[in-house]
Amino acid sequence: MTCTKCSGKGDCDSFFLPLDDLLRVLTGKWKMRLILCIGMESKRFNEMKRCHEISPRILSKELKELEMYGIISRTEVNDSLKTVNYALTDIGTELIPIIVQFQKWGRDYRQKFLLQMK
Amino acid sequence: MTCTKCSGKGDCDSFFLPLDDLLRVLTGKWKMRLILCIGMESKRFNEMKRCHEISPRILSKELKELEMYGIISRTEVNDSLKTVNYALTDIGTELIPIIVQFQKWGRDYRQKFLLQMK
DNA sequence: TGCCAAAGTATCATATTAGTAACTGGTAAC
DNA sequence: GTTACCAGTTACTAATATGATACTTTGGCA
């Protein structure tokens, strides 16, 4: 791991592009929550809307983005109501252990840093 | 790991607060780059400004935020020029293995998903 | 005296994100 | 035939993020 613009190796982009990819699929208020929610078991649109207090506009936008990034899949169910199912893809599922590590750091952080400030 | 608003356990906040903490200290265009840059060895303001193509206003803002979050420390060096040194704190250093895991996922993602789209 | 570098600040402009509220078109149950 | 549920869309607003550019203050040096 190198700050290559400092060390002059010239491979800065190939180093940061994968990092930016991950950040893109996890940042924002909702993506991590939705990934975890869907990760438990596949979900329908209104199921997620009720779960979290998210507006349909935002939910629709977030789901489209995650689908575009290849993190979730969208399947229309063939029932009388035109329900739609969202599930994690393989690469999307591989985000779960990363989010678990987030949790670990975050809990450590809250103990070490936030609590000592009070 | 539970989407508690779905399962009804009622500890949703205590689950998501640590996740939000981590996201807060890593999101945006610059924070991860600066953490890695400083992680290599402590850096001065203008050193970082030259390294990356970042405007002084943004650099100043990002550094202040990271300091406020307890991720980096700021020390004024006692030389004739009023130089300032930025270094990672302990909890800040613990972000490095997480960023390494980002890298790993990101490289995997680029192979599995991005390349097959071409 | 004039120029340079250090670490920022001030001002203004644009882009992105998140949100509310109202609405669409189809099905189905009462 | 009205009410409710399905998966969204449209229009508008507010807040936040990012950016370029010029300027400031302190001190060293020729």
Coordinates of C-alpha atoms (C1' of nucleotides) in Angstrom, one line a residue:
Chain A
M1 CA 0.0 0.0 0.0
T2 CA 1.6 3.2 -1.2
C3 CA 0.7 6.8 -1.6
T4 CA 2.2 6.5 -5.0
K5 CA 1.9 10.2 -6.0
C6 CA 4.3 10.7 -3.1
S7 CA 6.6 7.8 -3.7
G8 CA 6.6 8.4 -7.5
K9 CA 5.7 4.8 -8.6
G10 CA 3.0 6.1 -11.0
D11 CA 0.4 3.4 -10.3
C12 CA -1.8 5.6 -8.2
D13 CA -4.9 5.1 -10.3
S14 CA -4.8 1.3 -10.3
F15 CA -4.4 1.4 -6.6
F16 CA -7.3 3.8 -5.9
L17 CA -9.8 2.6 -8.5
P18 CA -10.8 -0.5 -6.5
L19 CA -11.0 1.5 -3.3
D20 CA -13.3 4.0 -5.0
D21 CA -15.5 1.1 -6.3
L22 CA -16.1 -0.1 -2.8
L23 CA -16.8 3.3 -1.4
R24 CA -19.3 4.0 -4.3
V25 CA -21.4 0.9 -3.4
L26 CA -21.4 1.5 0.3
T27 CA -21.6 5.3 0.9
G28 CA -24.7 7.3 1.5
K29 CA -27.4 7.0 4.1
W30 CA -29.1 3.9 2.8
K31 CA -26.9 1.5 0.7
M32 CA -25.4 -0.4 3.7
R33 CA -28.8 -0.7 5.4
L34 CA -30.4 -2.0 2.2
I35 CA -27.6 -4.5 1.6
L36 CA -27.9 -5.9 5.1
C37 CA -31.7 -5.9 4.9
I38 CA -31.6 -7.8 1.6
G39 CA -28.7 -10.0 2.8
M40 CA -30.9 -11.6 5.5
E41 CA -33.3 -12.8 2.8
S42 CA -34.6 -11.4 -0.5
K43 CA -37.1 -8.5 -0.1
R44 CA -39.8 -6.8 -2.0
F45 CA -40.0 -3.1 -2.7
N46 CA -42.7 -2.2 -0.2
E47 CA -41.3 -4.5 2.4
M48 CA -38.1 -2.4 2.5
K49 CA -40.1 0.8 2.3
R50 CA -42.0 -0.1 5.5
C51 CA -38.9 -1.5 7.2
H52 CA -36.9 1.7 7.1
E53 CA -38.4 5.1 6.9
I54 CA -37.4 5.7 3.4
S55 CA -39.3 7.5 0.7
P56 CA -40.2 5.5 -2.5
R57 CA -38.2 8.0 -4.6
I58 CA -35.0 7.4 -2.7
L59 CA -35.6 3.7 -2.4
S60 CA -36.1 3.3 -6.1
K61 CA -33.0 5.3 -6.8
E62 CA -30.8 3.4 -4.4
L63 CA -32.0 0.0 -5.7
K64 CA -31.4 1.0 -9.3
E65 CA -27.9 2.1 -8.4
L66 CA -27.1 -1.1 -6.5
E67 CA -28.5 -3.1 -9.4
M68 CA -26.4 -1.1 -11.9
Y69 CA -23.3 -1.8 -9.8
G70 CA -24.0 -5.5 -9.8
I71 CA -24.6 -5.7 -6.1
I72 CA -28.2 -6.8 -6.1
S73 CA -30.5 -8.5 -8.6
R74 CA -34.1 -7.6 -9.5
T75 CA -36.6 -10.2 -10.5
E76 CA -40.3 -9.7 -11.3
V77 CA -42.4 -12.4 -9.7
N78 CA -45.2 -13.8 -11.9
D79 CA -48.1 -13.3 -9.6
S80 CA -51.3 -11.3 -10.1
L81 CA -49.8 -8.4 -8.2
K82 CA -46.7 -7.4 -10.1
T83 CA -44.4 -7.9 -7.1
V84 CA -40.6 -7.6 -7.5
N85 CA -37.9 -9.4 -5.6
Y86 CA -34.5 -8.0 -4.7
A87 CA -31.6 -10.3 -3.7
L88 CA -27.8 -10.0 -3.2
T89 CA -25.5 -11.2 -6.1
D90 CA -22.4 -13.2 -5.3
I91 CA -20.1 -10.2 -5.3
G92 CA -22.7 -8.4 -3.2
T93 CA -22.7 -11.1 -0.6
E94 CA -19.0 -10.7 -0.3
L95 CA -19.7 -7.3 1.2
I96 CA -21.2 -8.8 4.3
P97 CA -17.8 -9.7 6.0
I98 CA -16.6 -6.3 5.2
I99 CA -19.5 -4.7 6.9
V100 CA -18.9 -7.0 9.8
Q101 CA -15.4 -5.6 10.1
F102 CA -16.9 -2.1 10.0
Q103 CA -19.0 -3.0 13.0
K104 CA -16.0 -4.2 14.9
W105 CA -14.0 -1.1 14.2
G106 CA -17.0 1.1 15.0
R107 CA -17.6 -0.5 18.3
D108 CA -13.9 -0.2 19.2
Y109 CA -14.0 3.5 18.1
R110 CA -17.0 4.3 20.2
Q111 CA -15.4 2.8 23.3
K112 CA -11.9 4.3 22.8
F113 CA -12.8 7.7 21.4
L114 CA -16.4 8.8 21.8
L115 CA -16.9 7.7 25.4
Q116 CA -13.7 9.3 26.7
M117 CA -14.9 12.7 25.3
K118 CA -17.8 12.9 27.7
Chain B
M1 CA -26.2 -9.1 12.1
T2 CA -29.9 -8.2 11.8
C3 CA -32.0 -5.8 10.0
T4 CA -33.7 -5.2 13.3
K5 CA -36.5 -3.0 12.0
C6 CA -37.6 -6.0 10.1
S7 CA -37.1 -8.6 12.8
G8 CA -38.4 -6.3 15.5
K9 CA -35.7 -6.7 18.0
G10 CA -35.5 -2.9 18.5
D11 CA -31.7 -2.5 18.7
C12 CA -31.4 -1.1 15.3
D13 CA -29.6 2.1 16.4
S14 CA -26.9 0.4 18.5
F15 CA -26.2 -1.8 15.5
F16 CA -26.0 1.0 12.9
L17 CA -24.3 3.7 14.9
P18 CA -20.9 2.1 14.7
L19 CA -21.3 1.5 11.0
D20 CA -22.2 5.1 10.5
D21 CA -19.1 6.1 12.5
L22 CA -16.9 4.2 10.1
L23 CA -18.6 5.5 7.0
R24 CA -18.3 9.1 8.3
V25 CA -14.5 8.9 8.7
L26 CA -13.9 7.3 5.3
T27 CA -16.4 8.7 2.9
G28 CA -15.8 11.5 0.4
K29 CA -13.2 12.0 -2.2
W30 CA -10.2 12.6 0.0
K31 CA -10.4 11.0 3.5
M32 CA -9.2 7.6 2.5
R33 CA -6.4 9.0 0.4
L34 CA -5.2 11.3 3.2
I35 CA -5.3 8.5 5.7
L36 CA -3.2 6.3 3.5
C37 CA -0.9 9.1 2.7
I38 CA -0.3 10.1 6.4
G39 CA -0.3 6.4 7.3
M40 CA 3.0 5.8 5.4
E41 CA 4.7 8.5 7.5
S42 CA 3.5 11.7 9.1
K43 CA 3.1 14.6 6.7
R44 CA 3.1 18.4 6.5
F45 CA 0.2 20.5 5.1
N46 CA 2.0 21.6 1.9
E47 CA 3.5 18.1 1.4
M48 CA 0.0 16.7 1.0
K49 CA -1.2 19.6 -1.0
R50 CA 1.5 19.0 -3.6
C51 CA 1.1 15.2 -3.5
H52 CA -2.5 15.2 -4.5
E53 CA -4.2 17.8 -6.6
I54 CA -6.3 19.1 -3.7
S55 CA -7.1 22.8 -3.0
P56 CA -5.9 24.2 0.3
R57 CA -9.5 24.9 1.4
I58 CA -10.6 21.3 1.0
L59 CA -7.4 19.9 2.5
S60 CA -7.8 22.2 5.5
K61 CA -11.4 21.1 5.9
E62 CA -10.7 17.4 5.6
L63 CA -7.8 17.5 8.0
K64 CA -9.9 19.4 10.6
E65 CA -12.6 16.8 10.3
L66 CA -10.3 13.8 10.6
E67 CA -8.7 15.5 13.7
M68 CA -12.1 16.1 15.2
Y69 CA -13.0 12.4 14.7
G70 CA -9.8 11.4 16.5
I71 CA -8.3 9.7 13.4
I72 CA -5.3 12.0 13.0
S73 CA -3.3 14.2 15.3
R74 CA -2.0 17.7 14.5
T75 CA 1.3 18.9 16.0
E76 CA 3.0 22.3 15.5
V77 CA 6.7 21.8 15.0
N78 CA 8.9 24.3 16.8
D79 CA 11.0 25.5 14.0
S80 CA 11.4 29.0 12.6
L81 CA 8.9 28.2 9.8
K82 CA 5.6 27.4 11.5
T83 CA 5.4 23.8 10.0
V84 CA 2.7 21.4 11.2
N85 CA 2.8 17.7 11.3
Y86 CA -0.1 15.3 10.8
A87 CA 0.0 11.7 11.9
L88 CA -2.4 8.8 12.4
T89 CA -3.7 8.1 15.9
D90 CA -4.0 4.6 17.3
I91 CA -7.6 4.1 16.2
G92 CA -6.8 5.8 12.9
T93 CA -4.0 3.2 12.3
E94 CA -6.6 0.5 12.8
L95 CA -8.3 1.7 9.7
I96 CA -5.4 0.5 7.5
P97 CA -6.3 -3.2 7.6
I98 CA -9.9 -2.3 6.7
I99 CA -8.8 -0.3 3.7
V100 CA -6.6 -3.3 2.7
Q101 CA -9.8 -5.4 2.7
F102 CA -11.5 -2.7 0.6
Q103 CA -8.7 -3.1 -1.9
K104 CA -9.1 -6.9 -2.0
W105 CA -12.9 -6.7 -2.6
G106 CA -12.4 -3.9 -5.1
R107 CA -9.9 -5.9 -7.2
D108 CA -12.2 -8.9 -7.1
Y109 CA -15.2 -6.7 -8.1
R110 CA -13.3 -5.3 -11.1
Q111 CA -12.4 -8.7 -12.3
K112 CA -15.8 -10.4 -11.8
F113 CA -18.1 -7.6 -12.7
L114 CA -16.6 -4.7 -14.5
L115 CA -14.5 -6.6 -17.0
Q116 CA -17.4 -8.9 -18.0
M117 CA -19.4 -5.9 -19.0
K118 CA -17.1 -4.9 -21.8
Chain C
dT1 C1' 13.4 46.4 0.7
dG2 C1' 11.4 42.9 -1.8
dC3 C1' 10.6 38.0 -2.5
dC4 C1' 9.7 33.5 -1.0
dA5 C1' 7.6 29.6 1.7
dA6 C1' 4.8 28.0 5.7
dA7 C1' -0.3 27.0 6.8
dG8 C1' -4.0 28.2 6.2
dT9 C1' -8.8 31.7 5.2
dA10 C1' -12.3 34.2 2.3
dT11 C1' -15.3 34.5 -1.5
dC12 C1' -17.9 32.8 -5.0
dA13 C1' -19.8 29.1 -8.0
dT14 C1' -21.4 24.4 -9.2
dA15 C1' -22.7 19.5 -8.3
dT16 C1' -24.5 16.0 -5.8
dT17 C1' -27.5 14.1 -2.1
dA18 C1' -31.6 13.5 0.5
dG19 C1' -36.0 14.8 1.3
dT20 C1' -41.4 15.9 0.8
dA21 C1' -45.6 15.5 -1.4
dA22 C1' -48.4 14.3 -4.9
dC23 C1' -49.4 11.2 -8.6
dT24 C1' -49.5 6.8 -12.1
dG25 C1' -51.4 2.4 -13.8
dG26 C1' -52.5 -2.0 -12.8
dT27 C1' -54.9 -5.8 -9.8
dA28 C1' -57.9 -7.4 -6.4
dA29 C1' -60.9 -7.7 -2.5
dC30 C1' -65.4 -5.9 -0.2
Chain D
dG1 C1' -67.5 1.4 -7.5
dT2 C1' -64.6 2.5 -3.9
dT3 C1' -60.9 1.3 -1.2
dA4 C1' -56.3 -0.8 -0.7
dC5 C1' -52.0 -2.7 -2.2
dC6 C1' -48.3 -3.4 -5.9
dA7 C1' -44.0 -0.8 -7.7
dG8 C1' -42.7 2.8 -8.8
dT9 C1' -42.4 8.3 -11.2
dT10 C1' -42.5 13.5 -11.3
dA11 C1' -41.7 18.1 -9.7
dC12 C1' -39.8 20.9 -6.4
dT13 C1' -36.7 22.1 -2.3
dA14 C1' -32.9 22.2 1.1
dA15 C1' -28.6 20.8 2.6
dT16 C1' -24.1 19.2 1.9
dA17 C1' -19.8 18.5 -0.9
dT18 C1' -16.5 20.0 -4.0
dG19 C1' -14.0 23.2 -6.5
dA20 C1' -11.1 27.4 -8.4
dT21 C1' -8.9 31.5 -7.2
dA22 C1' -7.1 35.1 -4.6
dC23 C1' -5.7 36.6 -0.2
dT24 C1' -3.5 36.6 4.9
dT25 C1' 0.1 36.4 8.5
dT26 C1' 4.7 35.2 10.2
dG27 C1' 9.3 34.7 9.5
dG28 C1' 13.9 33.7 6.7
dC29 C1' 16.9 35.4 3.4
dA30 C1' 19.4 38.1 -0.4

